[in-house]
Amino acid sequence: MLALPPSLSDWFSAKGWALHPHQLAMLERASEPASLLIAPTGGGKTLAGFLPTLAELGAKPASGLHTLYISPLKALTADIRRNLRAPLEGAGLAIRVEDRTGDTSYTQRRRQRADPPHILLTTPESLALLLSYEDAPRLFAGLQRVIVDEIHALAESKRGDQLMLGLARLQRLAPGLRRVGLSATVEDPPALARFLARHPDPCAILEADPGPDPDISMLETEAPPPWAGNGGRYAIPAILEEVRRHKTTLIFHNTRAQAEIFFHELWLQNLEDLPIGIHHGSLSREQRERVEAAMVAGQLRAIVCTGSLDLGIDWGDVDLVIQVGAPKNVKRLVQRIGRANHRYNAPSKALLVPANRFEVVECVAALEAVLAHTLDGEPRGPGPRDVLCQHILIAAASAPFEADDLYAEVTTAGPYAALNRAAFDDCLDFVATGGYALRAYDRWQRLMLRNGKWQLRDPRATQVIRMNIGTIIDTETLKVRMKGRGGMPLGEIEEGFAATLTQGDTFLMGGQVVRYEGLHELTVEVSRNPGREPRIATFMGTKFATSTLLTQRILTIFQQERWPQLPRHTAEWLALQREVSRLPEPDRLLVESFPHDGREHLCIYGFAGRNAQQTLGLLLTKRMEEAQLAPLGFVATDYATLIWGLEAVTDPAPLFDLEALRDGLETWLAGNAVMKRTFRNAAIISGLIERTHMGRRKSGRQATFSSDILYDTLLRHDPGHLMLQITREEAERGLVDFGRIEEMLGRIDGRIDTIRLNRVTPLAAPLFLEMGRVPVEGVARERVVAEAAEALMAAAGLG
Amino acid sequence: MNGYGFTLSGAALVALPSGALFWPEQALLCVSDLHLGKAERIARRGGALLPPYETRATLERLDADLEATRAVRVICLGDSFDDLTAAEALPEDERLWLLRLMAGRDWTWILGNHDPAPVDYGGSHRHELALGPLSFRHIAERPEPEISGHYHPKARLAGKAHPCFLLDAARLILPAYGAYTGGMFCHEPALCALMSPGALAILTGKRALPMPMPRVQPQVRPRFTGFGR
């Protein structure tokens, strides 16, 4: 077994710390080519990951990069750096630890490349950037270990695929490299191990003692949750009481907008002035760092936060986690709960606060799932090819390469182990020539084959490639700051939202109401505006899809005769739905039809998950268009699709003909808004279009045209093009999810219950509050546009 | 043709839903900012390799408009080519297509900022052209009255941006006709300053739709109403 430096062991003993069995196991298995450690939060996971490194480096390490630590969060790298300082300094180890992220200064980054530390803490994007430089082979030649923290979170997105391609590259530069993955509890550890390890190397899986069951319940409030929306505001008095009773509370929300509104309301009712902060991804770095520092210093009693605090940072003293809004996913709930009581082997305490009555049912379903130890998770698909295209560009930016070598390298990455040569060649051809059926760019290829090696035609392209690295596609945002010289930066808002503001409008930012003063060189200037009602929240943030496991549990709860485990108000609400309409059943499809607000509505309770319900909305509206039922738009949730239009649908059953729906799928895939959004993301990741950079939008003139035009053009002139293939794959895997529609239609086998009502039903009401409405471009839309134009003309006296 | 007819200084004109302007009395079709060869120019300059089909998409629409209007005179209002090299580099089939459209027609290329010198395609090349009561030039200059392009105006209606014509008593600005063209919203100061109060925006799309020119950024209406028992 690898031994720790004696001074470090002494330091641990002096602190009274004994290593956990799984931490010792990491030292024992330090020579394995890959190992995956699964441990609950608070289990000393990160230290376990670093122990082999500290043992190998010893007291007087030689210079050069030894270990690369990769985390999904920038904040985490800074936190780890601080946490490593104590043992390193305490044990007198001369080990240099530095972090490198998008926030690191240019000078510091340059210096790191010339004279790297022993341990470099970074993110997948910063690693990709490092690998794009010509000097990557020199920098990484001596690399011994790589630690991927929170790998369960990375594996859920394309960031993980990009990282695994990066590791494949690193392994080539440093053949002796050993990999360590650190993960929270997951449903399928072997799959995660295959994702991490160099294919076909084995990967050791170490599972730490999961600790005691959490102490988890639903928060009881005097006021019942509202019918819809509200973001948990009704529960503020009860939540403040809990904050008062605990040392430090994390209050999680699912979206940033919700967190903002909630925080604002919380302050209005916080008569004792309990110190409470807010933390989410749209706040400026300064703001977030202030909150993090206050938290570390133990100055805060609570933090209102979003997924930005899901991971990593060890806040020691948190003794309560409150989840506001339905958790959507049992696995993430378990991980969030683990944020409380960061002491190993002590139960975590958590409270669930449903935002509305539908979520009461979902919260109960989630509680039951947590106690039954069932975790949800969908199997991972193969590595996406848009990420591979970007990887090829990064490879070319660093040095000329041979196609055979790169293919061999790429297929050692877990997610790309099954990639065939033809698929790889398609990607290479796309990157080099555009890959069009019309071979238009012979003279202007991006990559040229010279002496058997692919290289950039124009070396200056490296700059563009580097600026576009990464797989996170942000909505375009504008910075917000206080008006006046040296005004304080507050954060960012979506450009689309900013465009709707006029002077005097008020909105919420960082928990305060601010007044829009104007746009100054792409920065939104605001002033403080206490006391006035904010107009609107500012951003949509991430939207989670409820897992299959949870939706099935909810349907099962619906079937109960009575609901003793639900609060009375929710039980009454379900009873009311049963009375005026009926409750959805697992083997039948409930369809409600009713007028509301001057439009006809059709509500389909398919319980097939957000993506499948979305696809169902697209396919049904298409069929309705053909049947001249004039649909205008729809919105989908995990449970239902709500369609509105100009005509009432009296007999929806024919709309659900599976064959017709499947026929519609191909044609439909062509023209819809979801596909265009998917295409845009894939086009940015694969390097077909560039991310919009701030400077370009200065003129007021759109420097670029909409990616929709590219999509339409390709579809018409080059339907087999790689980008369209990727878009389809992506959509079928995630956004389309036609499989679940087929599964649902098979399950109901024609048993469709159509109910015509004269008003919105209790169960349909929450759908009216959903964001992300999709317009239908059809006859009804043209009618409405023409009417709107005529009305404007008439109003202006021009009709 | 789903066009929108109006008169400018006594000339009866039709704004077509495609973004072209038709003057029936003169059998004249006017289009602006075709930006032919744009994808090639971007690639040449080391940028992205965009789908190289935008020139044929543009020519297809122009072909259809010429067919439908039976126009015998054509004015291209400038920025017809994305740059002068792009004009030379047009693939043979696209070049022949364009020449076929020109054949038998009185064709005028107005010079634009992207194509400031004559191109090798026949027709006449002018900085500007006066015809009856109207002056044709690339960039709006003097309300004589004049017809121009350059700004790629667009307007938002019912949540969607449409390229549009801008029209007042003395001036018409055409939308960009080319496939890969961005645009400028008409609430931008540059366009507000050019157009007098009461100007119309004529949206392109399936039909040419007139509406008052939007001069302020559009407001978002609340999306939903509440629900109570």
Coordinates of N, CA, C and O in Angstrom, one line a residue, chain A residues 329-331 333-334 362-376 547 549-550 553:
Chain A
N329 N -36.6 14.7 -9.6 CA -35.7 13.6 -9.8 C -35.2 13.1 -8.4 O -34.7 13.9 -7.7
V330 N -35.4 11.8 -8.1 CA -35.1 11.3 -6.8 C -33.6 11.4 -6.5 O -33.1 11.7 -5.4
K331 N -32.8 11.0 -7.5 CA -31.3 11.0 -7.4 C -30.8 12.4 -6.9 O -30.0 12.5 -6.0
L333 N -32.5 14.7 -5.6 CA -33.0 15.1 -4.3 C -32.1 14.4 -3.2 O -31.7 15.1 -2.3
V334 N -31.7 13.2 -3.4 CA -30.9 12.5 -2.4 C -29.5 13.3 -2.3 O -29.0 13.5 -1.2
E362 N -46.3 15.1 -6.0 CA -44.9 14.8 -6.5 C -43.9 14.7 -5.3 O -43.1 13.8 -5.3
C363 N -44.1 15.6 -4.3 CA -43.2 15.5 -3.2 C -43.4 14.2 -2.4 O -42.5 13.6 -1.9
V364 N -44.7 13.9 -2.2 CA -45.0 12.6 -1.5 C -44.4 11.4 -2.2 O -43.8 10.6 -1.6
A365 N -44.6 11.4 -3.5 CA -44.0 10.4 -4.3 C -42.5 10.3 -4.2 O -41.9 9.2 -4.0
A366 N -41.8 11.5 -4.1 CA -40.4 11.5 -4.0 C -39.9 11.0 -2.6 O -39.0 10.3 -2.5
L367 N -40.7 11.4 -1.6 CA -40.4 11.0 -0.2 C -40.4 9.4 -0.1 O -39.5 8.8 0.4
E368 N -41.5 8.9 -0.7 CA -41.6 7.4 -0.7 C -40.5 6.8 -1.4 O -40.0 5.7 -1.0
A369 N -40.1 7.4 -2.5 CA -39.0 6.8 -3.3 C -37.6 6.8 -2.5 O -36.9 5.9 -2.6
V370 N -37.4 8.0 -1.9 CA -36.1 8.1 -1.1 C -36.1 7.0 0.0 O -35.1 6.4 0.2
L371 N -37.2 6.9 0.7 CA -37.2 5.9 1.8 C -37.1 4.5 1.3 O -36.6 3.6 1.9
A372 N -37.6 4.2 0.0 CA -37.5 2.9 -0.5 C -36.2 2.7 -1.2 O -35.9 1.6 -1.8
H373 N -35.3 3.7 -1.2 CA -33.9 3.6 -1.8 C -34.0 3.3 -3.3 O -33.2 2.5 -3.8
T374 N -35.0 3.8 -4.0 CA -35.0 3.6 -5.4 C -34.4 4.9 -6.0 O -34.8 6.0 -5.7
L375 N -33.5 4.8 -7.0 CA -33.0 5.9 -7.7 C -33.4 5.8 -9.1 O -33.5 4.8 -9.7
D376 N -33.6 7.0 -9.7 CA -34.0 7.0 -11.1 C -32.7 7.3 -12.0 O -31.8 7.9 -11.5
S547 N -38.6 12.5 -13.6 CA -38.1 11.2 -14.0 C -39.3 10.2 -14.2 O -40.4 10.4 -13.6
L549 N -39.6 7.3 -13.0 CA -39.9 6.7 -11.7 C -40.9 7.5 -10.9 O -41.9 7.0 -10.4
L550 N -40.7 8.9 -10.9 CA -41.6 9.7 -10.1 C -43.0 9.8 -10.8 O -44.0 9.8 -10.1
R553 N -44.9 6.8 -9.9 CA -45.3 6.8 -8.5 C -46.5 7.7 -8.3 O -47.4 7.5 -7.5

